[in-house]
Amino acid sequence: MRVLTPGTLLALVASACAATTAPPASPADATNDKKDDKKDDKKDKLKPWAEAVKDTRTFAGLFKLYLRPDQTLLMEIPDDRLETDLGLVVHISRGAGAFNLIDGLPMTGAELVRLRRVGHQVYLVNLNPHLVADAGSPMRRSLDDNLGHSVVAALKIESERPDHKAVLVDLTPFLVSDYVDVAVQLKQHYGEFPGQAVAFDKDRSYVSRIQAFPANLELDVLNTYKANLPPKEGGGVGVSDIRSVPVGLRYSLFALPAKPMAPRIADDRVGYFVEPVHDFSRDRRLDAQVDYIHRWRLEKSDPTAALSPPKKPIVYYIDRTIPLEYRRYVKEGIEAWNVAFEGAGIKGAIEVRDAPDDPTWSAEDVRYSTVRWSASYAMGYAIGPSQVDPRTGEILDADILIDSEIVRGITRGYQTLYGPEPPREGCAAAAGMERQLAFEGLVLQALGAVRPGMPVPDEYVGDGLRWLVMHEVGHTLGLRHNFRSSSGIPNDRLHDRAYTDEHGVTASVMDYPAVNASADPARQGLYFNRRVGGYDRWAIRYGYADLGADELAKLASDTGDPEHAFGTDEDANGPYAVDPLTQRWDLGADPVAFAAERLALVDRVLPRLADRVLADGDPYHRLRETTLLALGARFDAAYIAAATVGGVYFSRQHRGGPAPFAPVPADRQRQALKLAIDAALSDRAVDLRPDLLNQLGPRRMANLDPGAHVPLDFPIHRVALEAQARLLDLLLDPVRLTRIIDNAARVPAKQALALPEVFDALTAAIFRDVEGARAPSSFRRNLQRAYLDRLVGLLLRTSKPAPPFLVFRGQGERPQPPIPEDARALARLELQRLRGRLDRAARRDLDPMTRAHWEESRARVDRALSASVTIDGATWPAPPR
């Protein structure tokens, strides 16, 4: 990519000046110019080199660094390092135990940067590698005039070598800053208040650690962020004073390969992380964008051999922070990928070594990829960040960090109602796996396979750790999540050990699978995959086999194989996720069947909790935690089933395969709707015996986290209402309702689920006792109020016009979806029908609580039906004249 050089800039300035006629200078002007020149000479005078580096501590590496006693950090830049490509990544090096500030979490992608000298400044320029054109072409010249390369720092030159072959710049102002906007992230947790609630405090921030290696610099700063008000959700155990939040940031500046790797173009049917490039030279093609996949430079030592060792293998070091008893599973999880690479023609692609007991060896050195344990308090995370050449997608280094609490979470099954949130960015596999394995531990105890107080089987812990490491290593090989891979395994084969040992319980370890729990311990299959799946082997072949463009296209076209199905994060997020086969934390080709099986398991487990979970002398909070786990599994099954309502199967196959969309058959949607309603909105949803409820005591020892306010009593009504309200929100989301309407246009009318069916089913289930002799329970009264609130919201909530579909590019937050007018009309009809039924119910001879409930419900409906709403500037319904 061509960039503007200082010479080009001077030429542009000269041409601009030549086009302007300046008035002649007056004598006074000339005198003033001479005074200004003297001032500039004094201002621009640089320190002698020896004086500038006096009393400094030096660090030799990619660049030579000098640290002054006052923590000012200087960097020596040789002339031959100016205008050369470098990589820059910033990530968190010290978390805060809260606020989603996690050790190892990347704060930037891999940025392509150059150092450029202009006068007495060196500018750090963040180049834009995503817009390109052929060198020397007219389009390239046009692009050079319209491409923004952002200057992100101005580094003051302190001195210049006597031979003028290097300059010395001050890095400190760039490093000790809020370059990655941590304050913006913290404001989300502290809220918006008058004045500045959270701000970067330069006076309490400093360079904390310097590591210089031949190919990279690792520069740590410890920033302080001051807050003048307490956070909304507690300070977290990692922060001793919530008014002062310390956050460590690491700036990784690394050399890029002198000879860039040949990039490989991505295919949307195979899930890789990518570097997107818009090529203006492809102006006669339908699509000017190409995407380079992230992959290691892995070349055969013998290109002619069908199976050859690599010239240079990928080496992962098992760090000394990993407990000895778990290193076996970590090693197995890393080496499991070698089978996939053999399918790509490379034998022994990955090596695993123990980190040497050598003080000069460092996991931060870009030459070493590592798996490390990270000490944190109840965070529940694992991440696998990589450093990538943004020009080609070549992976240069990878470091996997696993929360040290993860095994404790697996073995104890700890889950509280108001526990810390899992990481909201990056990979949340570890946090979800902890909950899945905790549920399996509950099942094992409740079914008598493990007695209270007994350690869980090694197989149980090992399966979980091995899968987690395989998952994170997959990310560091370039692979994205694949939440559709569970659909490649038939439900009736999930506990067939011979089958799942070969095919896995999911077709990819890049999925978020539910734990494969059996209601019969005697026929328990694998808990998790013990090896990479069919999709993983296929995807690695696409990324790493020595194949030409036509061969790659042919390989990608095999996506019709059920074990090659792919669906990733954006396919599985919220109501915009259309395909029920692409979900997190499910198993099998039939999500409704999985939900039914999980519900049957919960029904078997719940009555046994009190007798099977606690041993004599155990605290009662263990029973509280496991009860919440069981209830959570019940509602999770309902949510998984609900995804089928309004669902559309989505295929990534290209022309020659099936059409991209196929609405889920209406009968299947009806079955899923009934299952979700029965599971979560019926009386059995929270049918807990009084003797069990009275045993659900809390953990009452002092809690390290000041934000963890667990109520003394067990708030069963709140637990039930929040879980049931979530299901109502899923089913009545405007996006889902719109899709149900759209689906009627995709199939013959009689083969579609009609929108009135959804409203009728919900109203019939929730208000079935409005005309009966039986009074609604306190749980049902809460549910009925929640349903009325959502009907009223559909009727009266104003809808801003949706942005034009063709110009909406999905950047940033999605716009508030408009409420479909058919749904608004049906909400009014349901309220009108309920109005008459409530009126009749309120006139019956009832107990005071039931009468009060029916009267209040009728009043709510009356207020809604008599209200007016403004839509697009018009009042509806029109007020009476």
PDB file of N, CA and C in Angstrom, residues 165-199:
ATOM      1  N   LYS A 165      21.784   9.235  12.308  1.00  0.00           N
ATOM      2  CA  LYS A 165      21.191   7.985  11.851  1.00  0.00           C
ATOM      3  C   LYS A 165      20.135   7.439  12.803  1.00  0.00           C
ATOM      4  N   ALA A 166      19.813   8.193  13.844  1.00  0.00           N
ATOM      5  CA  ALA A 166      18.774   7.767  14.780  1.00  0.00           C
ATOM      6  C   ALA A 166      18.298   8.976  15.573  1.00  0.00           C
ATOM      7  N   VAL A 167      17.051   8.919  16.002  1.00  0.00           N
ATOM      8  CA  VAL A 167      16.500   9.967  16.857  1.00  0.00           C
ATOM      9  C   VAL A 167      15.983   9.322  18.142  1.00  0.00           C
ATOM     10  N   LEU A 168      15.841  10.147  19.173  1.00  0.00           N
ATOM     11  CA  LEU A 168      15.345   9.697  20.471  1.00  0.00           C
ATOM     12  C   LEU A 168      14.022  10.409  20.730  1.00  0.00           C
ATOM     13  N   VAL A 169      12.948   9.633  20.951  1.00  0.00           N
ATOM     14  CA  VAL A 169      11.623  10.230  21.152  1.00  0.00           C
ATOM     15  C   VAL A 169      11.084   9.832  22.519  1.00  0.00           C
ATOM     16  N   ASP A 170      10.178  10.650  23.019  1.00  0.00           N
ATOM     17  CA  ASP A 170       9.520  10.393  24.302  1.00  0.00           C
ATOM     18  C   ASP A 170       8.215   9.640  24.042  1.00  0.00           C
ATOM     19  N   LEU A 171       8.157   8.368  24.492  1.00  0.00           N
ATOM     20  CA  LEU A 171       6.961   7.538  24.301  1.00  0.00           C
ATOM     21  C   LEU A 171       5.919   7.760  25.387  1.00  0.00           C
ATOM     22  N   THR A 172       6.299   8.360  26.506  1.00  0.00           N
ATOM     23  CA  THR A 172       5.458   8.367  27.698  1.00  0.00           C
ATOM     24  C   THR A 172       4.080   8.971  27.469  1.00  0.00           C
ATOM     25  N   PRO A 173       3.934  10.134  26.823  1.00  0.00           N
ATOM     26  CA  PRO A 173       2.585  10.703  26.671  1.00  0.00           C
ATOM     27  C   PRO A 173       1.631   9.798  25.898  1.00  0.00           C
ATOM     28  N   PHE A 174       2.172   9.019  24.950  1.00  0.00           N
ATOM     29  CA  PHE A 174       1.309   8.092  24.218  1.00  0.00           C
ATOM     30  C   PHE A 174       0.905   6.908  25.086  1.00  0.00           C
ATOM     31  N   LEU A 175       1.872   6.355  25.834  1.00  0.00           N
ATOM     32  CA  LEU A 175       1.578   5.174  26.641  1.00  0.00           C
ATOM     33  C   LEU A 175       0.690   5.514  27.829  1.00  0.00           C
ATOM     34  N   VAL A 176       1.051   6.552  28.562  1.00  0.00           N
ATOM     35  CA  VAL A 176       0.300   6.923  29.768  1.00  0.00           C
ATOM     36  C   VAL A 176      -0.847   7.824  29.333  1.00  0.00           C
ATOM     37  N   SER A 177      -1.874   7.182  28.805  1.00  0.00           N
ATOM     38  CA  SER A 177      -3.045   7.892  28.281  1.00  0.00           C
ATOM     39  C   SER A 177      -4.202   6.907  28.237  1.00  0.00           C
ATOM     40  N   ASP A 178      -5.363   7.403  27.877  1.00  0.00           N
ATOM     41  CA  ASP A 178      -6.525   6.520  27.722  1.00  0.00           C
ATOM     42  C   ASP A 178      -6.758   6.258  26.241  1.00  0.00           C
ATOM     43  N   TYR A 179      -5.700   5.786  25.578  1.00  0.00           N
ATOM     44  CA  TYR A 179      -5.742   5.567  24.134  1.00  0.00           C
ATOM     45  C   TYR A 179      -6.863   4.613  23.729  1.00  0.00           C
ATOM     46  N   VAL A 180      -7.154   3.612  24.574  1.00  0.00           N
ATOM     47  CA  VAL A 180      -8.157   2.601  24.207  1.00  0.00           C
ATOM     48  C   VAL A 180      -9.501   2.848  24.890  1.00  0.00           C
ATOM     49  N   ASP A 181      -9.699   4.026  25.479  1.00  0.00           N
ATOM     50  CA  ASP A 181     -11.007   4.451  25.993  1.00  0.00           C
ATOM     51  C   ASP A 181     -11.564   3.519  27.074  1.00  0.00           C
ATOM     52  N   VAL A 182     -10.729   3.157  28.042  1.00  0.00           N
ATOM     53  CA  VAL A 182     -11.225   2.373  29.166  1.00  0.00           C
ATOM     54  C   VAL A 182     -12.272   3.154  29.951  1.00  0.00           C
ATOM     55  N   ALA A 183     -12.103   4.471  30.042  1.00  0.00           N
ATOM     56  CA  ALA A 183     -13.072   5.293  30.786  1.00  0.00           C
ATOM     57  C   ALA A 183     -14.471   5.162  30.201  1.00  0.00           C
ATOM     58  N   VAL A 184     -14.564   5.048  28.885  1.00  0.00           N
ATOM     59  CA  VAL A 184     -15.878   4.872  28.249  1.00  0.00           C
ATOM     60  C   VAL A 184     -16.500   3.564  28.698  1.00  0.00           C
ATOM     61  N   GLN A 185     -15.690   2.498  28.774  1.00  0.00           N
ATOM     62  CA  GLN A 185     -16.209   1.201  29.223  1.00  0.00           C
ATOM     63  C   GLN A 185     -16.650   1.267  30.682  1.00  0.00           C
ATOM     64  N   LEU A 186     -15.877   1.945  31.519  1.00  0.00           N
ATOM     65  CA  LEU A 186     -16.231   2.036  32.933  1.00  0.00           C
ATOM     66  C   LEU A 186     -17.515   2.832  33.147  1.00  0.00           C
ATOM     67  N   LYS A 187     -17.763   3.811  32.300  1.00  0.00           N
ATOM     68  CA  LYS A 187     -18.980   4.615  32.456  1.00  0.00           C
ATOM     69  C   LYS A 187     -20.238   3.775  32.305  1.00  0.00           C
ATOM     70  N   GLN A 188     -20.147   2.679  31.554  1.00  0.00           N
ATOM     71  CA  GLN A 188     -21.309   1.799  31.412  1.00  0.00           C
ATOM     72  C   GLN A 188     -21.678   1.160  32.743  1.00  0.00           C
ATOM     73  N   HIS A 189     -20.704   1.001  33.626  1.00  0.00           N
ATOM     74  CA  HIS A 189     -20.953   0.375  34.917  1.00  0.00           C
ATOM     75  C   HIS A 189     -21.259   1.402  36.003  1.00  0.00           C
ATOM     76  N   TYR A 190     -20.748   2.610  35.844  1.00  0.00           N
ATOM     77  CA  TYR A 190     -21.008   3.656  36.826  1.00  0.00           C
ATOM     78  C   TYR A 190     -22.243   4.474  36.470  1.00  0.00           C
ATOM     79  N   GLY A 191     -22.630   4.444  35.213  1.00  0.00           N
ATOM     80  CA  GLY A 191     -23.806   5.198  34.801  1.00  0.00           C
ATOM     81  C   GLY A 191     -23.452   6.617  34.425  1.00  0.00           C
ATOM     82  N   GLU A 192     -24.424   7.304  33.897  1.00  0.00           N
ATOM     83  CA  GLU A 192     -24.246   8.696  33.493  1.00  0.00           C
ATOM     84  C   GLU A 192     -24.812   9.603  34.582  1.00  0.00           C
ATOM     85  N   PHE A 193     -23.981  10.456  35.139  1.00  0.00           N
ATOM     86  CA  PHE A 193     -24.385  11.374  36.187  1.00  0.00           C
ATOM     87  C   PHE A 193     -23.944  12.773  35.791  1.00  0.00           C
ATOM     88  N   PRO A 194     -24.539  13.803  36.431  1.00  0.00           N
ATOM     89  CA  PRO A 194     -24.050  15.159  36.174  1.00  0.00           C
ATOM     90  C   PRO A 194     -22.562  15.251  36.497  1.00  0.00           C
ATOM     91  N   GLY A 195     -21.822  15.917  35.656  1.00  0.00           N
ATOM     92  CA  GLY A 195     -20.382  15.938  35.845  1.00  0.00           C
ATOM     93  C   GLY A 195     -19.753  14.694  35.255  1.00  0.00           C
ATOM     94  N   GLN A 196     -18.478  14.512  35.499  1.00  0.00           N
ATOM     95  CA  GLN A 196     -17.755  13.382  34.922  1.00  0.00           C
ATOM     96  C   GLN A 196     -17.678  12.281  35.959  1.00  0.00           C
ATOM     97  N   ALA A 197     -18.419  11.198  35.748  1.00  0.00           N
ATOM     98  CA  ALA A 197     -18.471  10.117  36.732  1.00  0.00           C
ATOM     99  C   ALA A 197     -17.169   9.329  36.761  1.00  0.00           C
ATOM    100  N   VAL A 198     -16.566   9.097  35.602  1.00  0.00           N
ATOM    101  CA  VAL A 198     -15.323   8.333  35.506  1.00  0.00           C
ATOM    102  C   VAL A 198     -14.384   9.067  34.558  1.00  0.00           C
ATOM    103  N   ALA A 199     -13.113   9.176  34.954  1.00  0.00           N
ATOM    104  CA  ALA A 199     -12.156   9.865  34.099  1.00  0.00           C
ATOM    105  C   ALA A 199     -10.766   9.275  34.311  1.00  0.00           C
TER     106      ALA A 199
END
